Amino acid sequence: MSNATPALVLASSSRSRRALLDRLQLPYQCCSPDIDETPQTGETPQRLVHRLALSKANAVADRFNDHLIIGSDQIAVFEGDILGKPHTSERAEHNLNRFSGQRVTFLTGLALLDTRHQSHRVHVEPFEVVFRQLSQEEISVYVAKEQPLDSAGSFRMEGLGIALFEHLEGRDPNALMGLPLIALCDMLRQAGLDPLGANLLQGD
């Protein structure tokens, strides 16, 4: 039986997810999935991100035999509302006005699909953000500068968005940027791909 490590695919076009996965120093390729992200009737936030993460991985599975495919999706949950990407500056400002001085829960769904064995693992990583009391001027300046229109929660933590927060609560801050790396490392190890494995050393 071959000792070759399985090939890795990131089912995403997100630059922030690529930057996060780069940190594991594993070779991978990207493939952008095309799925409908509309919540289903009566779907809970947990079930939504679970379904979307797995759907993203499944959407590209027929192109990659014998691969491990990563899918991920994120939403914000506030006052019973499920909030995804704002898409417009007006919606981003509206969201941040609602979040000012408040606690917001973020859920990041992570799926690892193994097309070698037609099996998968899915994990939902929670993270909580407490926002500073924000003025309208601060919100407008932030949205104009960073244009976080494709980010759940209407901010980019890896950039200027960090200035919006009072404090953060959760196991893995990488989850806020779209890819919970602690959970991903655990999934990869279970699937036979250890980022710290000796078989990954050059020349082995």
mmCIF file of C-alpha atoms in Angstrom:
data_model
loop_
_atom_site.group_PDB
_atom_site.id
_atom_site.type_symbol
_atom_site.label_atom_id
_atom_site.label_comp_id
_atom_site.label_asym_id
_atom_site.label_seq_id
_atom_site.Cartn_x
_atom_site.Cartn_y
_atom_site.Cartn_z
ATOM 1 C CA MET A 1 0.000 0.000 0.000
ATOM 2 C CA SER A 2 1.308 3.458 -0.925
ATOM 3 C CA ASN A 3 2.500 5.841 1.784
ATOM 4 C CA ALA A 4 1.643 8.805 -0.425
ATOM 5 C CA THR A 5 -0.318 11.492 1.401
ATOM 6 C CA PRO A 6 -3.756 12.340 -0.017
ATOM 7 C CA ALA A 7 -4.016 15.442 -2.191
ATOM 8 C CA LEU A 8 -5.788 18.437 -0.675
ATOM 9 C CA VAL A 9 -8.383 20.747 -2.243
ATOM 10 C CA LEU A 10 -9.861 23.969 -0.831
ATOM 11 C CA ALA A 11 -13.393 24.440 -2.151
ATOM 12 C CA SER A 12 -13.294 28.225 -1.943
ATOM 13 C CA SER A 13 -12.301 31.366 -3.816
ATOM 14 C CA SER A 14 -11.746 33.289 -0.547
ATOM 15 C CA ARG A 15 -8.354 34.975 -0.241
ATOM 16 C CA SER A 16 -8.528 34.891 3.555
ATOM 17 C CA ARG A 17 -9.211 31.139 3.601
ATOM 18 C CA ARG A 18 -6.285 30.563 1.241
ATOM 19 C CA ALA A 19 -4.016 32.660 3.475
ATOM 20 C CA LEU A 20 -5.093 30.642 6.512
ATOM 21 C CA LEU A 21 -4.585 27.282 4.818
ATOM 22 C CA ASP A 22 -1.141 28.447 3.638
ATOM 23 C CA ARG A 23 -0.106 28.529 7.292
ATOM 24 C CA LEU A 24 -0.247 24.726 7.456
ATOM 25 C CA GLN A 25 2.425 24.530 4.733
ATOM 26 C CA LEU A 26 0.599 21.749 2.894
ATOM 27 C CA PRO A 27 0.327 21.584 -0.904
ATOM 28 C CA TYR A 28 -3.238 22.134 -2.105
ATOM 29 C CA GLN A 29 -5.267 23.464 -4.987
ATOM 30 C CA CYS A 30 -8.338 25.706 -5.012
ATOM 31 C CA CYS A 31 -11.635 25.151 -6.757
ATOM 32 C CA SER A 32 -14.517 27.579 -6.380
ATOM 33 C CA PRO A 33 -17.883 25.927 -5.606
ATOM 34 C CA ASP A 34 -21.170 27.215 -6.996
ATOM 35 C CA ILE A 35 -23.979 26.648 -4.494
ATOM 36 C CA ASP A 36 -27.167 28.355 -3.340
ATOM 37 C CA GLU A 37 -26.498 29.750 0.150
ATOM 38 C CA THR A 38 -30.146 30.601 0.889
ATOM 39 C CA PRO A 39 -31.301 29.262 4.279
ATOM 40 C CA GLN A 40 -34.016 26.611 4.121
ATOM 41 C CA THR A 41 -37.350 27.109 5.856
ATOM 42 C CA GLY A 42 -36.999 26.454 9.572
ATOM 43 C CA GLU A 43 -33.267 25.770 9.323
ATOM 44 C CA THR A 44 -31.300 26.549 12.479
ATOM 45 C CA PRO A 45 -28.011 28.496 12.240
ATOM 46 C CA GLN A 46 -26.025 25.379 13.228
ATOM 47 C CA ARG A 47 -27.687 23.226 10.583
ATOM 48 C CA LEU A 48 -27.276 25.960 7.961
ATOM 49 C CA VAL A 49 -23.495 26.269 8.281
ATOM 50 C CA HIS A 50 -23.172 22.483 8.569
ATOM 51 C CA ARG A 51 -25.097 22.030 5.319
ATOM 52 C CA LEU A 52 -23.345 24.824 3.416
ATOM 53 C CA ALA A 53 -19.837 23.699 4.384
ATOM 54 C CA LEU A 54 -20.544 20.156 3.211
ATOM 55 C CA SER A 55 -22.371 21.387 0.104
ATOM 56 C CA LYS A 56 -19.311 23.407 -0.933
ATOM 57 C CA ALA A 57 -17.079 20.348 -0.661
ATOM 58 C CA ASN A 58 -19.608 18.153 -2.486
ATOM 59 C CA ALA A 59 -20.005 20.745 -5.266
ATOM 60 C CA VAL A 60 -16.466 20.090 -6.535
ATOM 61 C CA ALA A 61 -16.128 16.426 -5.545
ATOM 62 C CA ASP A 62 -16.731 14.997 -9.019
ATOM 63 C CA ARG A 63 -13.568 16.752 -10.244
ATOM 64 C CA PHE A 64 -11.270 15.265 -7.622
ATOM 65 C CA ASN A 65 -10.923 11.526 -7.071
ATOM 66 C CA ASP A 66 -8.722 10.353 -4.191
ATOM 67 C CA HIS A 67 -8.653 13.802 -2.572
ATOM 68 C CA LEU A 68 -9.457 15.487 0.721
ATOM 69 C CA ILE A 69 -11.747 18.451 0.019
ATOM 70 C CA ILE A 70 -12.222 21.291 2.512
ATOM 71 C CA GLY A 71 -15.491 23.229 2.554
ATOM 72 C CA SER A 72 -16.262 26.091 4.932
ATOM 73 C CA ASP A 73 -19.008 28.640 5.501
ATOM 74 C CA GLN A 74 -19.685 31.309 8.108
ATOM 75 C CA ILE A 75 -22.667 33.237 9.433
ATOM 76 C CA ALA A 76 -23.309 35.754 12.192
ATOM 77 C CA VAL A 77 -26.236 35.264 14.563
ATOM 78 C CA PHE A 78 -27.676 38.311 16.327
ATOM 79 C CA GLU A 79 -31.037 38.803 18.046
ATOM 80 C CA GLY A 80 -32.375 35.702 16.325
ATOM 81 C CA ASP A 81 -31.327 36.849 12.849
ATOM 82 C CA ILE A 82 -28.971 34.898 10.599
ATOM 83 C CA LEU A 83 -26.636 37.350 8.875
ATOM 84 C CA GLY A 84 -24.419 36.432 5.949
ATOM 85 C CA LYS A 85 -22.438 38.614 3.575
ATOM 86 C CA PRO A 86 -23.782 42.181 3.442
ATOM 87 C CA HIS A 87 -22.961 42.686 -0.297
ATOM 88 C CA THR A 88 -23.577 46.469 -0.059
ATOM 89 C CA SER A 89 -21.995 49.268 1.981
ATOM 90 C CA GLU A 90 -25.437 50.291 3.252
ATOM 91 C CA ARG A 91 -26.126 46.816 4.616
ATOM 92 C CA ALA A 92 -22.636 46.585 6.140
ATOM 93 C CA GLU A 93 -23.157 49.905 7.974
ATOM 94 C CA HIS A 94 -26.607 48.789 9.110
ATOM 95 C CA ASN A 95 -25.186 45.570 10.549
ATOM 96 C CA LEU A 96 -22.367 47.353 12.388
ATOM 97 C CA ASN A 97 -24.815 49.857 13.849
ATOM 98 C CA ARG A 98 -26.823 46.935 15.237
ATOM 99 C CA PHE A 99 -23.667 45.306 16.604
ATOM 100 C CA SER A 100 -22.368 48.440 18.363
ATOM 101 C CA GLY A 101 -21.824 47.644 22.064
ATOM 102 C CA GLN A 102 -23.315 44.165 21.620
ATOM 103 C CA ARG A 103 -22.260 40.518 21.696
ATOM 104 C CA VAL A 104 -22.530 38.675 18.380
ATOM 105 C CA THR A 105 -22.142 34.927 17.828
ATOM 106 C CA PHE A 106 -20.318 33.642 14.760
ATOM 107 C CA LEU A 107 -20.664 30.072 13.538
ATOM 108 C CA THR A 108 -18.178 28.608 11.082
ATOM 109 C CA GLY A 109 -19.002 25.307 9.429
ATOM 110 C CA LEU A 110 -16.038 23.143 8.399
ATOM 111 C CA ALA A 111 -16.318 20.010 6.261
ATOM 112 C CA LEU A 112 -13.641 17.574 5.144
ATOM 113 C CA LEU A 113 -14.812 15.268 2.348
ATOM 114 C CA ASP A 114 -12.657 12.218 1.600
ATOM 115 C CA THR A 115 -13.383 11.117 -1.970
ATOM 116 C CA ARG A 116 -11.105 8.082 -1.529
ATOM 117 C CA HIS A 117 -13.635 6.479 0.803
ATOM 118 C CA GLN A 118 -16.760 8.605 0.119
ATOM 119 C CA SER A 119 -16.755 9.720 3.745
ATOM 120 C CA HIS A 120 -16.878 13.096 5.435
ATOM 121 C CA ARG A 121 -16.503 14.915 8.729
ATOM 122 C CA VAL A 122 -18.264 18.167 9.646
ATOM 123 C CA HIS A 123 -17.611 20.500 12.572
ATOM 124 C CA VAL A 124 -19.268 23.775 13.601
ATOM 125 C CA GLU A 125 -16.959 26.184 15.447
ATOM 126 C CA PRO A 126 -18.613 28.919 17.580
ATOM 127 C CA PHE A 127 -16.924 32.229 18.338
ATOM 128 C CA GLU A 128 -18.241 35.309 20.106
ATOM 129 C CA VAL A 129 -17.350 38.936 19.496
ATOM 130 C CA VAL A 130 -18.164 41.859 21.774
ATOM 131 C CA PHE A 131 -18.157 45.080 19.765
ATOM 132 C CA ARG A 132 -17.059 48.448 21.089
ATOM 133 C CA GLN A 133 -19.581 51.233 21.300
ATOM 134 C CA LEU A 134 -19.176 52.552 17.763
ATOM 135 C CA SER A 135 -20.046 55.994 16.424
ATOM 136 C CA GLN A 136 -21.657 56.402 13.022
ATOM 137 C CA GLU A 137 -18.500 58.150 11.821
ATOM 138 C CA GLU A 138 -16.322 55.214 12.887
ATOM 139 C CA ILE A 139 -18.625 52.771 11.126
ATOM 140 C CA SER A 140 -18.724 54.812 7.915
ATOM 141 C CA VAL A 141 -14.947 55.258 7.876
ATOM 142 C CA TYR A 142 -14.385 51.564 8.469
ATOM 143 C CA VAL A 143 -16.745 50.394 5.720
ATOM 144 C CA ALA A 144 -15.351 52.948 3.255
ATOM 145 C CA LYS A 145 -11.760 51.914 3.956
ATOM 146 C CA GLU A 146 -12.088 48.137 4.054
ATOM 147 C CA GLN A 147 -15.247 47.420 2.026
ATOM 148 C CA PRO A 148 -16.091 44.216 3.946
ATOM 149 C CA LEU A 149 -18.966 43.381 1.616
ATOM 150 C CA ASP A 150 -18.160 39.690 1.206
ATOM 151 C CA SER A 151 -17.568 38.985 4.903
ATOM 152 C CA ALA A 152 -20.153 37.617 7.314
ATOM 153 C CA GLY A 153 -20.473 40.149 10.118
ATOM 154 C CA SER A 154 -19.452 43.042 7.851
ATOM 155 C CA PHE A 155 -15.813 43.170 8.982
ATOM 156 C CA ARG A 156 -12.419 41.645 8.276
ATOM 157 C CA MET A 157 -10.711 40.644 11.494
ATOM 158 C CA GLU A 158 -7.393 40.158 9.703
ATOM 159 C CA GLY A 159 -7.437 43.831 8.750
ATOM 160 C CA LEU A 160 -8.789 47.046 10.244
ATOM 161 C CA GLY A 161 -11.827 45.202 11.588
ATOM 162 C CA ILE A 162 -9.871 44.386 14.741
ATOM 163 C CA ALA A 163 -10.398 48.056 15.766
ATOM 164 C CA LEU A 164 -14.153 47.412 16.075
ATOM 165 C CA PHE A 165 -13.907 44.980 18.976
ATOM 166 C CA GLU A 166 -13.876 45.208 22.760
ATOM 167 C CA HIS A 167 -12.951 41.565 23.212
ATOM 168 C CA LEU A 168 -13.136 38.124 21.599
ATOM 169 C CA GLU A 169 -14.218 34.809 23.100
ATOM 170 C CA GLY A 170 -13.573 31.420 21.543
ATOM 171 C CA ARG A 171 -11.205 28.523 21.035
ATOM 172 C CA ASP A 172 -9.759 29.490 17.658
ATOM 173 C CA PRO A 173 -9.618 33.105 16.386
ATOM 174 C CA ASN A 174 -8.875 31.757 12.900
ATOM 175 C CA ALA A 175 -12.537 30.757 12.778
ATOM 176 C CA LEU A 176 -13.485 34.440 12.637
ATOM 177 C CA MET A 177 -11.460 34.728 9.427
ATOM 178 C CA GLY A 178 -13.321 31.818 7.888
ATOM 179 C CA LEU A 179 -11.301 28.662 8.556
ATOM 180 C CA PRO A 180 -10.985 27.088 12.040
ATOM 181 C CA LEU A 181 -7.471 25.677 11.779
ATOM 182 C CA ILE A 182 -7.411 23.793 15.090
ATOM 183 C CA ALA A 183 -10.428 21.725 14.065
ATOM 184 C CA LEU A 184 -9.075 21.356 10.524
ATOM 185 C CA CYS A 185 -5.731 19.986 11.777
ATOM 186 C CA ASP A 186 -7.617 17.429 13.853
ATOM 187 C CA MET A 187 -9.732 16.380 10.845
ATOM 188 C CA LEU A 188 -6.675 16.111 8.593
ATOM 189 C CA ARG A 189 -4.851 13.930 11.113
ATOM 190 C CA GLN A 190 -7.859 11.615 11.336
ATOM 191 C CA ALA A 191 -7.838 11.380 7.530
ATOM 192 C CA GLY A 192 -4.144 10.508 7.413
ATOM 193 C CA LEU A 193 -2.673 13.903 6.567
ATOM 194 C CA ASP A 194 -0.734 15.292 9.532
ATOM 195 C CA PRO A 195 0.693 18.817 8.977
ATOM 196 C CA LEU A 196 3.553 17.812 11.281
ATOM 197 C CA GLY A 197 3.975 14.314 9.868
ATOM 198 C CA ALA A 198 7.496 13.085 9.166
ATOM 199 C CA ASN A 199 6.352 11.817 5.756
ATOM 200 C CA LEU A 200 5.836 15.445 4.693
ATOM 201 C CA LEU A 201 9.488 16.390 5.188
ATOM 202 C CA GLN A 202 11.273 17.164 1.954
ATOM 203 C CA GLY A 203 13.140 14.135 0.688
ATOM 204 C CA ASP A 204 11.231 11.576 2.780
#
